[in-house]
């Protein structure tokens, strides 16, 4: 898998992608986090590239839903879509090339 991009645009807003060591420190359990006011997506450094991509998609889905005015969404749905989108894109290369 390719490295994560430096920025991801969601709903017209550019989010800087930052890979950060010890994001999970303090028992947060977070692999990633989207910060709407700072326009950042933070991803834990200490994971495989595949898990980083799943986490990035997870945070992008949160961003899409938030920008659509759906701030009250179920985490289970976001998890399922994060893994599902990553799997579909890995298995169907032609979808990645638009």
Rosetta silent file (secondary structure, phi, psi, omega in degrees, C-alpha in Angstrom):
SEQUENCE: XXXXXXXXXXXXXXXXXXXXXXXXXXXXXXXXXXXXXXXXXXXXXXXXXXXXXXXXXXXXXXXXXXXXXXXXXXXXXXXXXXXXXXXXXXXXXXXXXX
SCORE:     score description
SCORE:     0.000 S_00000001
   1 L     0.000  148.329  177.909    0.000    0.000    0.000 S_00000001
   2 L   -74.196  159.403  175.212    1.088    3.551   -0.664 S_00000001
   3 L   -64.922  157.755  176.821    1.888    5.963    2.120 S_00000001
   4 L   -64.511  148.887  176.942   -0.909    8.166    3.403 S_00000001
   5 L   -72.119  163.280  178.421   -1.336   11.499    1.597 S_00000001
   6 L   -75.530  -30.519  178.034   -0.271   14.744    3.252 S_00000001
   7 E  -138.050  151.164  174.343   -3.775   16.211    2.921 S_00000001
   8 E  -132.787  127.198  179.551   -7.277   14.848    2.433 S_00000001
   9 E   -92.297  127.365  177.904  -10.115   17.116    1.285 S_00000001
  10 E  -130.433  122.367  176.391  -13.487   16.496    2.933 S_00000001
  11 L    56.466   33.820  179.700  -16.495   18.671    2.181 S_00000001
  12 L    84.758   -1.627  179.756  -14.318   21.389    0.686 S_00000001
  13 E  -107.692  131.358  176.730  -11.988   21.498    3.699 S_00000001
  14 E   -87.785  123.494  177.742   -8.369   20.356    3.451 S_00000001
  15 E  -105.668  127.824  174.850   -7.293   18.257    6.415 S_00000001
  16 E   -76.932  132.179  178.478   -3.592   17.815    7.112 S_00000001
  17 E   -95.716  121.883  179.693   -2.734   14.170    7.789 S_00000001
  18 E  -120.569  124.970  175.042   -0.285   13.768   10.657 S_00000001
  19 E   -94.893  117.927 -169.258    1.223   10.440   11.635 S_00000001
  20 E  -123.370  133.022  175.327    1.969   10.750   15.339 S_00000001
  21 L   -77.324  140.351  175.747    3.794    8.448   17.712 S_00000001
  22 L    67.175   29.853  173.228    2.017    7.583   20.958 S_00000001
  23 L   -60.179  -29.662 -178.782   -1.416    8.884   19.944 S_00000001
  24 L   -84.629    1.436 -178.061   -2.727    5.982   22.017 S_00000001
  25 H   -64.350  156.480 -177.953   -0.807    7.035   25.139 S_00000001
  26 H    76.548   21.380  178.508   -2.800    7.675   28.262 S_00000001
  27 H    58.980   32.139  178.343   -5.020    4.671   27.525 S_00000001
  28 L   -72.487  -29.678 -178.064   -7.022    6.567   24.898 S_00000001
  29 L    72.184    9.127 -176.243   -7.129    3.485   22.678 S_00000001
  30 L   -84.018  129.275  168.525   -7.214    5.770   19.638 S_00000001
  31 L   -88.158  -24.174 -179.653   -5.690    4.668   16.347 S_00000001
  32 E  -160.379  169.366 -177.940   -6.763    7.967   14.831 S_00000001
  33 E  -160.288  137.877  173.848   -8.642   11.170   15.459 S_00000001
  34 E  -107.260  131.117  179.899  -10.129   13.945   13.323 S_00000001
  35 E  -112.538  104.398 -174.078   -9.922   17.488   14.659 S_00000001
  36 L   -66.244  -44.615 -177.022  -12.474   19.615   12.827 S_00000001
  37 L   -69.963  -29.042  179.222  -11.393   23.024   14.157 S_00000001
  38 L   -95.148   -4.442 -178.406   -7.703   22.348   13.472 S_00000001
  39 L    52.700   51.432  179.682   -8.385   20.642   10.116 S_00000001
  40 E  -130.225  145.352  167.234   -6.203   17.677   11.067 S_00000001
  41 E  -118.004  118.995 -179.173   -6.460   13.937   10.846 S_00000001
  42 E  -104.794  133.027 -177.612   -4.077   12.281   13.285 S_00000001
  43 E  -125.135  134.148  176.516   -3.006    8.675   12.771 S_00000001
  44 E   -62.625  133.195 -178.937   -1.003    6.523   15.198 S_00000001
  45 L   -72.612  -36.816 -171.055    2.487    5.844   13.834 S_00000001
  46 L   -84.202   60.320  177.577    2.977    2.430   15.446 S_00000001
  47 L  -145.647  162.180  175.528    0.682    0.430   13.122 S_00000001
  48 L   -68.424  160.701  179.268    0.999   -1.408    9.829 S_00000001
  49 H   -58.418  -39.771  179.541    0.358    0.563    6.637 S_00000001
  50 H   -61.330  -44.704 -179.411   -2.908   -1.324    6.122 S_00000001
  51 H   -67.685  -34.099  175.631   -4.194   -0.381    9.582 S_00000001
  52 H   -62.170  -42.266  178.982   -3.125    3.234    8.986 S_00000001
  53 H   -66.473  -42.886  176.876   -5.225    3.284    5.788 S_00000001
  54 H   -59.535  -43.126  179.905   -8.232    1.714    7.530 S_00000001
  55 H   -65.279  -41.948  177.854   -7.877    4.314   10.271 S_00000001
  56 H   -60.266  -46.245  177.884   -7.589    7.149    7.744 S_00000001
  57 H   -62.382  -38.819  177.487  -10.784    5.991    6.012 S_00000001
  58 H   -56.732  -47.614 -179.013  -12.468    5.695    9.403 S_00000001
  59 H   -70.271  -35.555  175.962  -11.647    9.331   10.160 S_00000001
  60 H   -62.070  -42.101  178.506  -12.641   10.455    6.647 S_00000001
  61 H   -62.505  -43.273  173.860  -16.049    8.824    7.133 S_00000001
  62 H   -55.056  -45.807 -179.179  -16.448   10.697   10.419 S_00000001
  63 H   -62.864  -43.646  178.750  -15.589   13.884    8.512 S_00000001
  64 H   -59.722  -47.344 -179.147  -18.046   13.190    5.689 S_00000001
  65 H   -65.166  -41.540  178.898  -20.859   12.563    8.144 S_00000001
  66 H   -62.269  -45.618 -179.754  -19.971   15.623   10.242 S_00000001
  67 H   -65.879  -24.331  178.323  -19.860   17.882    7.165 S_00000001
  68 L   -86.423    4.106  179.203  -23.261   16.503    6.137 S_00000001
  69 L    82.330   15.931 -178.091  -24.714   17.589    9.475 S_00000001
  70 L  -108.799   62.984 -176.713  -24.852   14.058   10.845 S_00000001
  71 L   -72.475  -18.031  179.536  -22.747   14.468   13.970 S_00000001
  72 L  -100.622   80.988 -179.328  -24.790   11.842   15.823 S_00000001
  73 L  -124.152  157.894 -175.047  -23.709    8.659   14.022 S_00000001
  74 L   -82.799  132.283  179.323  -22.930    5.160   15.258 S_00000001
  75 H   -61.402  -34.313  179.534  -19.282    4.189   15.689 S_00000001
  76 H   -60.966  -39.444  178.978  -20.069    0.628   14.550 S_00000001
  77 H   -66.245  -42.749 -179.768  -21.197    1.943   11.155 S_00000001
  78 H   -63.879  -41.927  177.587  -18.043    4.043   10.772 S_00000001
  79 H   -61.253  -47.801 -179.057  -15.850    1.022   11.664 S_00000001
  80 H   -60.855  -43.319  179.775  -17.626   -1.215    9.170 S_00000001
  81 H   -68.694  -37.560  178.409  -17.310    1.366    6.386 S_00000001
  82 H   -59.973  -48.373  177.383  -13.635    2.057    7.157 S_00000001
  83 H   -68.789  -41.075 -177.306  -12.710   -1.604    6.777 S_00000001
  84 H   -63.954  -46.525  179.810  -15.131   -2.136    3.899 S_00000001
  85 H   -63.860  -43.366  179.128  -13.919    0.771    1.775 S_00000001
  86 H   -60.001  -43.848 -179.870  -10.275   -0.163    2.327 S_00000001
  87 H   -64.483  -44.973 -179.572  -10.959   -3.769    1.288 S_00000001
  88 H   -62.541  -43.409  179.817  -12.895   -2.787   -1.840 S_00000001
  89 H   -66.864  -36.749  177.577  -10.166   -0.378   -2.946 S_00000001
  90 H   -67.982  -37.673 -174.554   -7.410   -2.971   -2.352 S_00000001
  91 H   -86.026  -11.842 -175.473   -9.282   -5.681   -4.246 S_00000001
  92 L  -134.788   78.527 -173.808  -10.403   -3.490   -7.158 S_00000001
  93 H   -55.064  -34.334 -177.773   -7.471   -1.414   -8.376 S_00000001
  94 H   -62.087  -22.733  177.493   -9.482    0.135  -11.189 S_00000001
  95 H   -73.805  -22.934 -178.922  -11.612    1.970   -8.594 S_00000001
  96 H   -78.897  -19.136 -174.022   -8.522    3.783   -7.291 S_00000001
  97 L  -100.187   13.315  173.282   -7.708    5.325  -10.658 S_00000001
  98 L    53.403    0.000    0.000  -11.018    7.118  -11.046 S_00000001
